[in-house]
Amino acid sequence: MIIQPRRDDHLVIGKYTGKVIVGVGLLMAVPLALSLVLGEWSVALDFVISSAACFICGFGLQLLCRTERDLGWGHALVVAAGSWLIATLLGALPHSLSGHEGSYLDAVFDVMSGYTTTGLYLIQDLDHVSNGLNMWRHLLTYAGGQGIIVVALTFLFRGSPGAYRLYVGEGKDERLLPNVVQTARAIWIVSLGYLAVGGLVLAAMGWALGQTPLRAFLHGVWVFMGAWSTGGFAPQSYNTMWFHSLAYELVTVAIFVAGSFNFALHWAVWSGNRKELRRNLETVSFAVTLSLTVLVATVALSRLGIYPDAVNLFRKAFYQLASGHTTTGFSTIYSRAFVVQWGPLAMLATTVAMAIGASACSTAGGIKGMRVGVITAGFVADIRRMISPESALIRQRVHHLRDILVDSPLLRSALTVTVAYLTLYGLVAIVGAACGYDFLQAAFEGVSAASNTGLSCGVTAPAMPVVLKVVYTLAMWLGRLEFMSVLALAGYAYAMVRGR
Amino acid sequence: MRRRVLRVLRCALLAATLAGLVWPAPVLAATGATLASLGSPSSGDLVEHPAQWDGKVIDFQGEAVGEVMRRGDSAWLHLNDDAYSRKAADDIALAGYNAGQAVWAPSELAAQVKICGDYSHRGDLVHVVGIFHAACPEHGGDMDIHAVKLEVVLPGSPIARAVSGVRAAAAAALSLVAAGLWLLWRRRHRARGRAA
Ligand SMILES: [Zn+2]
């Protein structure tokens, strides 16, 4: 029997969704301030309109939904998915008002891509976009990487069990500090610390590479945001190829690899546990799969002979693969170069890297190294059992902050989510192929969207079929929230209609 | 065992990266001998058929965007040959993605470019003659054009961005409503705080 949600359920969900939306309105203060400082008056107006719309929805919902109940697990999941959806719809206002989007759907696609740290975009004439809107694009991806719920938790919530449930609903589960609000603040302190350092380093490099101080500063901050959040947005249509610099590339790699690590790992390393970096299941898994996929791509590219020498070949292969594997999406080649120059095998290696993705509880997407590691360990245990005497007791362990026994429940949950991702990848690829795209390109682009990577081989374009825009948007949302919340929201909607 | 495999992989990665850093990049001399241009492909042609144009001298024309990044004797500029580059400054209608090519030019030539395209400018329309590289050995395998000739065909100009009266009114009205709701919300919030 499906139980129809009661009035009380609607109220608690409405109230907390309202709080998150107020958070989105507050975020718009940053691009608004920048447009005012730089004298982009009409852009500033767009942000006033958009943030006022957020406040009206946010405060309006909270006024309508007065309740003292705390969030239950079901509510939290619905609020997480629902507020992502509403935050996307409202966050798309500045994009749409800018006149750079072909339709409101395109704007929604871009904002979902930003929040989910994907990096695919439909914005047109990016090279003439205002600084204010560029700030919004990158801030979206920076805030989305930490989680917009985390943003709201930091400023607008008091710690309660419900707050923790919200945090989990957004796809994070590490509680670094006893209180979830403290954890959310810790995440922000770490992220802002890195932003200050990383942004300044990139700004200094941009300046040394010939940018004017203002542009070097803005690009430094934006590229940092795109890298740290593993988002992949950049302020020019040339993405990171704009800089033509090995040093700049290396620094961005360092930032997006750091961003793709588990927050609990950052926390452990910051608290002095350096050894964890080498022992952790996720870093080990990442190192192995990255090396293998880079190797395959390198072999494939060297057989094609498109790069003049081994060093440049490795530089290109490593950068695109590391960007893909961390689900960042920065690129130093043209999108179509994947098809025209890289060819099927190197594209396949990139697709696999994107599909696996990086660490859990980070800004990255994909299946995640943790699950790949656990499943591999389970497989190894089965083989050991097969070749051992029957009486032997095989206990396979993995290391993540502490030694964890690989038992059936752990394996089952890793496998379930992995199968869900693989199914999503498959479905999105099939839709792409059904729209008439070459299957490998459809798979590359579909995996890129669903794993929140953002590398493109040219399928994503303003002129692509509407159905594909919708499917990619949904795939980004499902992939980022790891299914549960979105399914809970769908269940909630279904129960509202059909429940008793 | 696992640790050893990892160590080997790590060393290999590190060695390759270091090799990439110190390897002397072969310097390409822009040979004046083959200056005769073999065609004027668009950036789309170059991206779609890089092998066909690789190493050839080409004509290329586009709007300089972003900035000219000077690196010693040479400079990077980015020329967009998309629909926007052919538009009048006051025409801001959409016409798809940007498209263009990176150009590496001697600094004294690049210095002719005064206005680069951004939010408030349509950039100089620049014509270059140079050698196209599908994957430039001097520049880390980037696709680029090494210009030997450069001229500004049409100087750039500011883009007028008028403030819309309708939007200003909408912003004012929405802000008023938002402020009203916020005040109401705060009063309720405080009242509840006292009751508790
Ligand atoms: Zn070059």
XYZ file of C-alpha atoms and ligand atoms in Angstrom:
697
model
C 0.000 0.000 0.000
C 1.251 3.468 -0.811
C 0.576 5.978 1.917
C -0.433 9.367 0.657
C 1.711 12.077 2.234
C -0.194 14.150 4.775
C -0.438 17.893 5.070
C 2.274 17.821 7.685
C 4.684 16.182 5.238
C 4.071 18.863 2.634
C 4.656 21.556 5.228
C 7.998 20.255 6.450
C 9.219 19.700 2.894
C 8.050 23.159 1.808
C 9.688 24.874 4.746
C 13.116 23.347 4.225
C 13.010 23.720 0.461
C 12.246 27.410 1.081
C 15.345 27.739 3.216
C 17.558 26.277 0.511
C 16.079 28.636 -2.096
C 16.822 31.639 0.107
C 20.403 30.356 0.098
C 20.447 30.471 -3.714
C 19.162 34.071 -3.633
C 21.928 35.018 -1.217
C 24.542 33.467 -3.509
C 23.463 35.841 -6.281
C 24.787 38.716 -4.198
C 28.302 37.808 -5.380
C 27.758 38.237 -9.150
C 25.508 41.225 -8.410
C 28.320 42.925 -6.518
C 30.802 42.159 -9.298
C 28.536 43.606 -12.003
C 28.061 46.753 -9.941
C 31.793 47.147 -9.392
C 32.502 46.679 -13.104
C 29.630 48.915 -14.201
C 27.655 46.169 -15.979
C 24.344 47.814 -15.118
C 21.904 45.715 -17.087
C 23.567 42.549 -15.801
C 23.191 43.856 -12.254
C 19.473 44.366 -12.904
C 19.167 40.763 -14.064
C 20.647 39.608 -10.768
C 18.357 41.853 -8.726
C 15.356 40.360 -10.538
C 16.634 36.814 -10.100
C 17.567 37.045 -6.446
C 14.275 38.807 -5.632
C 12.484 35.898 -7.308
C 14.443 33.474 -5.099
C 13.581 35.423 -1.939
C 9.914 35.608 -2.873
C 9.771 31.833 -3.428
C 11.971 31.038 -0.447
C 10.354 33.275 2.161
C 6.919 32.674 0.650
C 7.298 28.915 1.040
C 8.508 29.288 4.616
C 5.581 31.569 5.461
C 3.083 29.175 3.910
C 4.602 26.086 5.479
C 4.763 26.689 9.190
C 5.640 23.611 11.187
C 7.944 22.675 14.034
C 8.504 19.140 12.831
C 12.024 18.019 12.029
C 12.852 16.320 8.761
C 12.525 12.553 8.561
C 14.638 10.492 6.149
C 11.969 10.483 3.463
C 11.440 14.239 3.741
C 15.148 14.935 3.588
C 15.552 12.990 0.368
C 12.607 14.794 -1.198
C 13.903 18.201 -0.059
C 17.384 17.443 -1.417
C 16.146 16.489 -4.871
C 13.334 19.043 -4.916
C 15.463 21.978 -3.880
C 18.057 21.069 -6.514
C 15.297 21.180 -9.078
C 13.825 24.504 -7.919
C 17.266 26.000 -7.402
C 17.997 25.072 -11.002
C 14.790 26.573 -12.351
C 15.378 29.844 -10.476
C 19.148 29.839 -10.965
C 18.529 29.804 -14.701
C 16.940 33.270 -14.570
C 20.198 35.245 -14.953
C 21.281 32.964 -17.807
C 17.994 33.412 -19.576
C 17.843 37.180 -19.005
C 21.377 37.556 -20.378
C 20.119 36.760 -23.866
C 22.855 34.182 -24.399
C 20.608 31.123 -24.168
C 18.538 29.795 -27.037
C 15.634 28.927 -24.733
C 14.753 28.608 -21.052
C 15.451 24.893 -21.366
C 18.980 25.706 -22.525
C 19.428 27.940 -19.485
C 18.139 25.170 -17.194
C 20.526 22.719 -18.868
C 23.471 25.047 -18.187
C 22.514 25.636 -14.565
C 21.946 21.948 -13.869
C 25.295 21.326 -15.523
C 26.804 23.948 -13.201
C 25.282 22.760 -9.929
C 26.083 19.153 -10.694
C 29.673 20.171 -11.643
C 29.255 18.666 -15.086
C 30.511 21.396 -17.400
C 28.561 20.786 -20.589
C 27.020 24.021 -21.799
C 24.569 25.393 -24.328
C 25.353 29.065 -23.710
C 26.028 30.823 -26.998
C 28.671 33.418 -27.748
C 30.464 32.665 -24.479
C 33.335 34.907 -25.562
C 31.064 37.958 -25.245
C 29.418 37.008 -21.940
C 29.471 39.574 -19.133
C 31.768 39.215 -16.143
C 28.731 39.105 -13.869
C 27.216 36.122 -15.648
C 30.597 34.384 -15.813
C 30.882 34.844 -12.054
C 27.443 33.266 -11.640
C 28.319 30.329 -13.915
C 31.444 29.546 -11.945
C 29.991 30.283 -8.532
C 27.149 27.873 -9.317
C 29.583 25.125 -10.033
C 31.700 25.965 -6.977
C 28.684 26.001 -4.661
C 27.143 22.977 -6.360
C 30.357 21.062 -5.839
C 30.186 21.530 -2.105
C 26.455 20.922 -2.371
C 23.802 23.613 -2.339
C 22.370 21.916 0.738
C 25.772 22.316 2.365
C 25.622 26.013 1.468
C 22.249 26.311 3.164
C 23.354 24.190 6.109
C 26.288 26.478 6.701
C 24.308 29.679 6.979
C 20.653 29.004 7.485
C 20.167 25.912 9.588
C 20.607 24.886 13.153
C 22.070 21.416 13.637
C 19.361 18.827 13.956
C 19.004 15.182 12.974
C 16.986 16.401 10.011
C 19.866 18.595 8.868
C 22.123 15.547 8.781
C 19.543 13.647 6.750
C 19.457 16.478 4.225
C 23.215 16.326 3.927
C 23.066 12.601 3.203
C 20.241 13.191 0.746
C 22.620 15.281 -1.319
C 24.919 12.308 -1.808
C 27.395 12.891 0.999
C 27.769 10.645 3.993
C 30.964 11.519 5.799
C 30.408 13.195 9.104
C 33.775 14.748 9.892
C 32.680 16.529 13.033
C 30.013 15.558 15.542
C 27.561 18.178 14.315
C 26.514 18.279 10.684
C 26.442 22.080 10.586
C 30.000 22.050 11.858
C 30.837 19.544 9.129
C 29.268 21.797 6.505
C 31.296 24.731 7.821
C 34.442 22.618 7.813
C 33.821 21.791 4.162
C 33.522 25.498 3.429
C 36.607 26.451 5.409
C 38.653 23.886 3.496
C 37.172 24.989 0.146
C 37.569 28.717 0.779
C 41.122 28.160 1.994
C 41.987 26.390 -1.219
C 40.121 29.057 -3.239
C 42.220 31.836 -1.714
C 45.502 30.053 -2.371
C 44.623 28.379 -5.694
C 42.866 31.439 -7.106
C 45.834 33.662 -6.322
C 48.347 31.200 -7.772
C 46.351 30.939 -11.005
C 45.885 34.722 -11.098
C 49.627 35.265 -10.718
C 50.302 32.754 -13.464
C 47.719 34.316 -15.767
C 49.353 37.680 -15.223
C 52.780 36.222 -15.984
C 51.316 34.611 -19.114
C 50.251 38.001 -20.467
C 46.785 38.646 -19.076
C 45.856 42.043 -17.674
C 45.724 42.056 -13.860
C 41.904 42.219 -13.704
C 41.362 39.455 -16.236
C 44.127 37.350 -14.663
C 42.429 37.700 -11.288
C 38.929 36.892 -12.531
C 40.127 33.998 -14.675
C 42.205 32.708 -11.765
C 39.176 32.649 -9.475
C 36.908 31.155 -12.146
C 39.304 28.508 -13.373
C 39.951 27.588 -9.746
C 36.220 27.221 -9.158
C 35.857 25.137 -12.303
C 38.789 22.928 -11.317
C 38.211 22.508 -7.583
C 34.566 21.635 -8.053
C 35.558 19.264 -10.892
C 33.074 21.335 -12.888
C 34.992 22.183 -16.007
C 33.466 25.538 -16.865
C 35.935 28.138 -18.108
C 35.343 31.774 -19.072
C 36.329 31.443 -22.735
C 35.017 29.089 -25.390
C 38.567 27.713 -25.780
C 38.362 26.295 -22.248
C 41.825 25.739 -20.708
C 43.532 25.685 -24.095
C 43.210 29.475 -23.820
C 46.342 29.688 -21.685
C 48.731 27.605 -23.860
C 50.888 26.861 -20.864
C 52.219 23.638 -19.384
C 52.584 25.226 -15.960
C 48.974 26.438 -15.964
C 47.838 22.962 -17.027
C 49.812 21.299 -14.231
C 48.364 23.617 -11.594
C 44.820 22.975 -12.815
C 45.511 19.222 -12.711
C 46.724 19.539 -9.125
C 43.580 21.486 -8.188
C 41.052 19.202 -9.831
C 42.747 16.078 -8.528
C 42.670 17.588 -5.033
C 39.016 18.498 -5.571
C 38.208 14.958 -6.616
C 39.486 13.515 -3.325
C 37.141 12.594 -0.510
C 36.607 15.363 2.026
C 37.289 12.887 4.800
C 40.664 12.230 3.194
C 41.424 15.966 3.063
C 40.404 16.181 6.680
C 42.650 13.242 7.641
C 45.624 14.724 5.795
C 44.992 18.172 7.275
C 44.897 16.636 10.742
C 48.344 15.150 10.175
C 47.542 11.668 8.885
C 49.695 11.864 5.735
C 49.964 8.109 5.331
C 46.267 7.949 4.555
C 46.943 9.541 1.175
C 48.908 6.492 0.030
C 46.885 3.800 1.768
C 43.370 4.996 1.043
C 41.295 2.678 -1.107
C 40.029 5.571 -3.224
C 43.433 7.072 -4.019
C 44.809 3.625 -4.813
C 41.838 2.791 -7.012
C 42.089 6.196 -8.750
C 45.830 5.780 -9.368
C 45.376 2.335 -10.873
C 42.442 3.122 -13.164
C 43.900 6.485 -14.222
C 47.220 4.850 -15.135
C 45.481 2.116 -17.100
C 43.208 4.455 -19.054
C 46.068 6.886 -19.772
C 48.097 3.919 -20.973
C 45.359 2.759 -23.355
C 44.810 6.286 -24.691
C 48.559 6.787 -25.116
C 48.917 3.555 -27.056
C 45.912 4.420 -29.215
C 47.184 7.940 -29.949
C 50.725 6.833 -30.684
C 49.418 4.369 -33.260
C 47.536 7.194 -34.962
C 50.567 9.456 -34.964
C 48.635 12.704 -34.611
C 51.011 14.214 -32.063
C 54.491 15.154 -33.167
C 56.410 13.524 -30.307
C 56.002 11.341 -27.244
C 56.120 14.185 -24.752
C 53.348 16.211 -26.346
C 51.329 13.072 -26.865
C 51.591 12.187 -23.194
C 50.782 15.758 -22.175
C 47.561 15.757 -24.208
C 46.561 12.216 -23.234
C 47.249 12.742 -19.541
C 45.447 16.082 -19.336
C 42.221 14.955 -21.037
C 42.200 11.616 -19.201
C 42.922 13.105 -15.776
C 40.256 15.719 -16.467
C 37.831 12.988 -17.537
C 38.639 10.616 -14.694
C 38.215 13.284 -12.022
C 34.970 14.184 -13.872
C 36.207 17.748 -14.377
C 35.853 18.291 -18.090
C 38.618 20.818 -18.734
C 40.033 20.262 -22.139
C 43.010 21.465 -24.150
C 41.710 20.079 -27.427
C 38.652 20.981 -29.473
C 35.551 18.870 -28.736
C 35.462 17.447 -32.226
C 39.138 16.476 -31.939
C 38.023 13.482 -29.872
C 36.240 12.158 -32.934
C 38.420 13.537 -35.707
C 41.872 13.059 -34.188
C 41.628 10.747 -31.169
C 39.574 7.965 -32.702
C 37.514 5.124 -31.175
C 40.020 3.477 -28.818
C 41.181 6.689 -27.131
C 37.555 7.834 -26.912
C 36.648 4.543 -25.285
C 39.443 4.920 -22.728
C 38.182 8.428 -21.942
C 34.613 7.144 -21.639
C 35.691 4.429 -19.177
C 37.645 6.964 -17.120
C 34.612 9.270 -16.963
C 32.305 6.370 -16.089
C 34.451 5.358 -13.111
C 34.872 8.894 -11.839
C 36.657 9.894 -8.663
C 36.041 9.741 -4.911
C 32.843 9.546 -2.902
C 32.034 12.558 -0.720
C 33.921 14.890 -3.021
C 32.724 17.184 -5.769
C 33.251 14.474 -8.356
C 30.736 12.232 -10.075
C 30.711 8.807 -11.663
C 30.552 5.345 -10.132
C 33.370 6.357 -7.724
C 36.665 4.714 -6.858
C 35.342 3.454 -3.536
C 32.806 1.198 -5.240
C 35.226 0.022 -7.898
C 37.709 -0.794 -5.119
C 35.171 -2.636 -2.956
C 33.874 -4.673 -5.897
C 37.417 -5.556 -6.945
C 38.250 -6.597 -3.386
C 35.110 -8.747 -3.264
C 36.087 -10.386 -6.523
C 39.592 -11.087 -5.208
C 38.120 -12.592 -2.031
C 35.946 -14.914 -4.110
C 38.949 -16.105 -6.079
C 40.914 -16.644 -2.883
C 38.054 -18.660 -1.488
C 37.966 -20.777 -4.608
C 41.620 -21.739 -4.445
C 41.814 -22.117 -0.648
C 40.939 -25.220 1.340
C 37.305 -25.248 2.370
C 38.113 -24.791 6.037
C 40.051 -21.558 5.445
C 38.371 -18.368 6.560
C 38.967 -15.631 3.984
C 38.585 -12.072 5.199
C 39.223 -9.378 2.629
C 39.740 -5.872 3.936
C 39.996 -2.466 2.307
C 41.394 0.684 3.829
C 39.375 3.886 4.020
C 40.405 5.894 7.082
C 40.362 2.524 8.889
C 40.404 -1.098 7.787
C 36.962 -2.159 6.636
C 35.892 -5.772 6.213
C 34.426 -6.422 2.772
C 31.225 -8.231 3.690
C 28.047 -8.939 1.786
C 26.058 -5.788 2.740
C 28.976 -3.541 1.752
C 29.425 -5.389 -1.532
C 25.724 -5.366 -2.219
C 25.340 -1.611 -1.800
C 28.434 -0.965 -3.945
C 27.092 -3.252 -6.646
C 23.570 -1.827 -6.560
C 24.708 1.736 -7.159
C 27.231 0.615 -9.774
C 24.515 -1.233 -11.668
C 22.300 1.860 -11.397
C 25.047 4.021 -12.928
C 25.745 1.524 -15.696
C 22.035 1.378 -16.479
C 21.834 5.168 -16.599
C 24.898 5.364 -18.854
C 23.369 2.762 -21.145
C 19.982 4.438 -21.321
C 21.391 7.887 -22.025
C 23.669 6.476 -24.708
C 20.739 4.680 -26.335
C 18.664 7.875 -26.383
C 21.600 9.659 -28.036
C 21.908 6.917 -30.630
C 18.153 6.971 -31.196
C 18.458 10.690 -31.950
C 20.706 9.746 -34.831
C 24.173 10.188 -33.355
C 26.961 7.681 -33.873
C 26.787 5.215 -30.957
C 30.320 5.786 -29.664
C 29.784 9.560 -29.679
C 26.393 9.145 -28.006
C 27.976 6.920 -25.350
C 30.881 9.331 -24.784
C 28.578 12.315 -24.390
C 25.961 10.414 -22.375
C 28.500 9.063 -19.908
C 30.009 12.533 -19.708
C 26.626 13.982 -18.688
C 25.599 11.193 -16.310
C 29.005 11.055 -14.607
C 29.022 14.872 -14.291
C 32.215 15.206 -16.297
C 31.491 17.620 -19.111
C 33.983 16.587 -21.768
C 32.216 16.882 -25.095
C 32.885 15.253 -28.435
C 30.533 17.658 -30.151
C 27.100 16.110 -29.546
C 26.042 18.801 -27.072
C 25.095 21.887 -29.061
C 22.323 24.476 -29.022
C 20.778 22.765 -32.036
C 20.602 19.280 -30.560
C 17.178 17.630 -30.140
C 15.077 18.862 -27.217
C 14.607 15.321 -25.942
C 18.366 14.909 -25.620
C 18.685 18.200 -23.713
C 16.015 16.978 -21.282
C 17.573 13.519 -20.924
C 21.050 14.954 -20.285
C 19.639 17.361 -17.698
C 17.905 14.508 -15.875
C 21.008 12.316 -16.146
C 23.171 15.034 -14.577
C 20.676 15.401 -11.729
C 20.354 11.646 -11.122
C 24.093 11.079 -11.340
C 24.998 13.888 -8.961
C 22.484 12.919 -6.271
C 23.265 9.208 -6.704
C 19.673 8.272 -7.529
C 18.183 7.905 -4.047
C 16.901 11.448 -3.573
C 15.545 11.779 -7.060
C 13.779 8.433 -6.784
C 12.361 9.510 -3.409
C 11.033 12.687 -5.026
C 9.471 10.656 -7.825
C 7.955 8.315 -5.237
C 6.607 11.290 -3.310
C 4.985 12.701 -6.421
C 3.527 9.300 -7.252
C 2.191 8.823 -3.718
C 0.556 12.242 -3.847
C -1.414 11.199 -6.880
C -2.026 7.512 -6.278
C -1.586 6.934 -2.536
C -4.346 6.390 -0.034
C 52.704 -7.109 -4.548
C 49.984 -4.550 -5.097
C 52.152 -1.920 -3.563
C 55.008 -2.748 -5.923
C 52.791 -2.475 -8.984
C 51.592 0.866 -7.745
C 55.098 2.086 -7.121
C 56.141 1.166 -10.654
C 53.082 2.899 -12.112
C 53.720 5.962 -10.039
C 57.368 6.135 -11.047
C 56.442 5.760 -14.691
C 53.920 8.582 -14.459
C 56.358 10.812 -12.619
C 59.188 10.094 -15.040
C 57.004 10.823 -18.035
C 55.780 14.065 -16.489
C 59.301 15.190 -15.658
C 60.463 14.267 -19.123
C 57.661 16.423 -20.479
C 58.872 19.333 -18.399
C 62.526 19.275 -19.369
C 62.352 17.973 -22.931
C 63.537 20.734 -25.249
C 60.664 21.597 -27.528
C 61.759 21.667 -31.153
C 61.730 25.211 -32.414
C 59.826 25.797 -35.582
C 61.245 28.339 -37.908
C 58.604 30.170 -39.867
C 60.038 29.570 -43.278
C 59.546 32.467 -45.583
C 60.031 30.244 -48.588
C 56.509 28.788 -48.647
C 54.565 31.938 -48.006
C 52.109 31.407 -50.789
C 48.815 30.654 -49.082
C 47.185 27.384 -50.045
C 43.703 28.435 -49.083
C 41.505 30.127 -46.518
C 39.825 27.385 -44.508
C 37.381 28.235 -41.734
C 38.100 27.129 -38.181
C 35.446 24.462 -38.719
C 37.361 23.109 -41.740
C 40.564 23.076 -39.707
C 39.009 21.238 -36.760
C 37.220 18.733 -38.997
C 40.099 18.068 -41.404
C 43.282 18.860 -39.470
C 45.467 16.399 -41.364
C 44.552 17.967 -44.697
C 45.789 21.423 -43.632
C 48.606 20.414 -41.297
C 51.843 22.270 -42.035
C 50.296 24.338 -44.824
C 50.320 28.089 -45.152
C 46.807 29.434 -44.858
C 44.829 32.657 -44.768
C 42.688 33.071 -41.672
C 40.456 35.902 -40.563
C 38.507 36.446 -37.369
C 37.558 38.660 -34.458
C 40.249 38.947 -31.797
C 38.638 37.981 -28.490
C 39.640 38.146 -24.836
C 43.112 39.597 -24.922
C 46.474 39.468 -26.634
C 48.791 37.530 -24.323
C 52.325 38.670 -24.870
C 55.040 36.092 -24.176
C 58.374 37.742 -24.900
C 58.980 38.135 -28.633
C 55.708 36.502 -29.576
C 52.132 36.650 -28.428
C 49.007 34.524 -28.335
C 45.765 35.778 -29.725
C 42.504 34.015 -30.424
C 40.611 34.773 -33.595
C 36.956 33.794 -33.797
C 35.656 33.356 -37.325
C 32.123 32.548 -36.130
C 28.899 34.349 -37.093
C 29.471 36.952 -34.379
C 32.711 38.128 -35.989
C 30.784 39.191 -39.083
C 28.101 41.110 -37.230
C 27.702 44.786 -36.589
C 28.520 45.797 -33.032
C 24.909 46.515 -32.121
C 23.630 43.169 -33.402
C 23.693 40.845 -30.412
C 21.368 38.153 -31.763
C 22.402 34.561 -31.057
C 24.048 32.459 -33.736
C 25.399 29.349 -32.006
C 28.674 28.585 -30.306
C 31.841 30.562 -30.821
C 34.416 29.062 -33.137
C 37.963 30.105 -33.848
C 41.646 29.346 -33.803
C 44.596 30.224 -31.612
C 47.234 32.308 -33.346
C 50.905 32.649 -32.368
C 52.331 35.828 -33.816
C 55.440 37.992 -33.401
C 54.768 40.606 -30.713
C 55.298 43.582 -33.016
C 52.625 42.241 -35.375
C 50.227 41.360 -32.544
C 50.628 44.876 -31.156
C 48.445 46.163 -34.001
C 45.449 44.541 -32.314
C 43.967 47.184 -30.039
C 40.459 46.007 -29.202
C 39.595 42.469 -28.213
C 36.069 41.128 -28.101
C 34.349 40.833 -24.744
C 31.030 41.792 -23.141
C 31.388 45.433 -24.027
C 33.394 45.201 -27.257
C 33.307 43.718 -30.698
C 36.995 42.964 -31.240
C 39.240 43.960 -34.134
C 38.721 41.851 -37.240
C 42.183 40.446 -37.893
C 43.577 38.775 -40.993
C 46.603 36.517 -40.694
C 48.713 34.456 -43.057
C 50.550 31.653 -41.340
C 51.360 27.992 -40.954
C 48.639 25.765 -39.534
C 49.607 23.064 -37.049
C 47.129 20.291 -36.312
C 49.225 19.553 -33.231
C 51.978 22.093 -32.795
C 55.240 20.511 -31.607
C 56.395 23.835 -30.179
C 53.221 24.358 -28.167
C 52.456 21.114 -26.442
C 50.407 19.669 -29.273
C 47.911 22.555 -29.338
C 46.161 23.250 -32.620
C 47.395 26.660 -33.755
C 48.424 28.988 -36.566
C 51.888 30.570 -36.555
C 51.312 33.898 -38.219
C 53.924 35.528 -40.417
C 51.630 38.298 -41.625
C 48.982 40.093 -39.618
C 46.752 43.048 -40.335
C 43.688 44.580 -38.747
C 40.986 44.551 -41.418
C 38.293 46.293 -39.414
C 38.853 47.985 -36.057
C 36.646 46.835 -33.203
C 34.061 48.972 -31.477
C 32.126 49.173 -28.212
C 28.877 47.232 -27.918
C 26.091 49.400 -26.554
C 24.367 47.653 -23.669
C 21.300 49.679 -22.879
C 19.519 49.320 -19.554
C 15.935 48.253 -20.127
C 13.282 50.345 -18.411
C 10.925 47.377 -18.144
C 13.573 45.361 -16.352
C 14.375 48.207 -13.998
C 10.700 48.445 -13.081
C 10.445 44.671 -12.658
C 13.524 44.646 -10.458
C 12.086 47.387 -8.258
C 8.685 45.724 -7.945
C 10.078 42.261 -7.213
C 12.525 43.681 -4.679
C 9.663 45.385 -2.837
C 7.667 42.167 -2.671
C 10.738 40.223 -1.550
C 11.513 42.778 1.150
C 7.902 42.655 2.371
C 7.956 38.866 2.616
C 11.293 38.969 4.381
C 9.972 41.407 7.002
C 6.918 39.233 7.558
C 9.061 36.125 7.829
C 11.375 37.827 10.316
C 8.471 38.953 12.511
C 7.056 35.438 12.598
C 10.503 34.040 13.298
C 11.048 36.424 16.211
C 7.589 35.861 17.620
C 8.235 32.142 17.614
C 11.623 32.695 19.233
C 9.925 34.574 22.100
C 7.230 31.950 22.473
C 9.786 29.190 22.798
Zn 52.470 26.609 -32.076
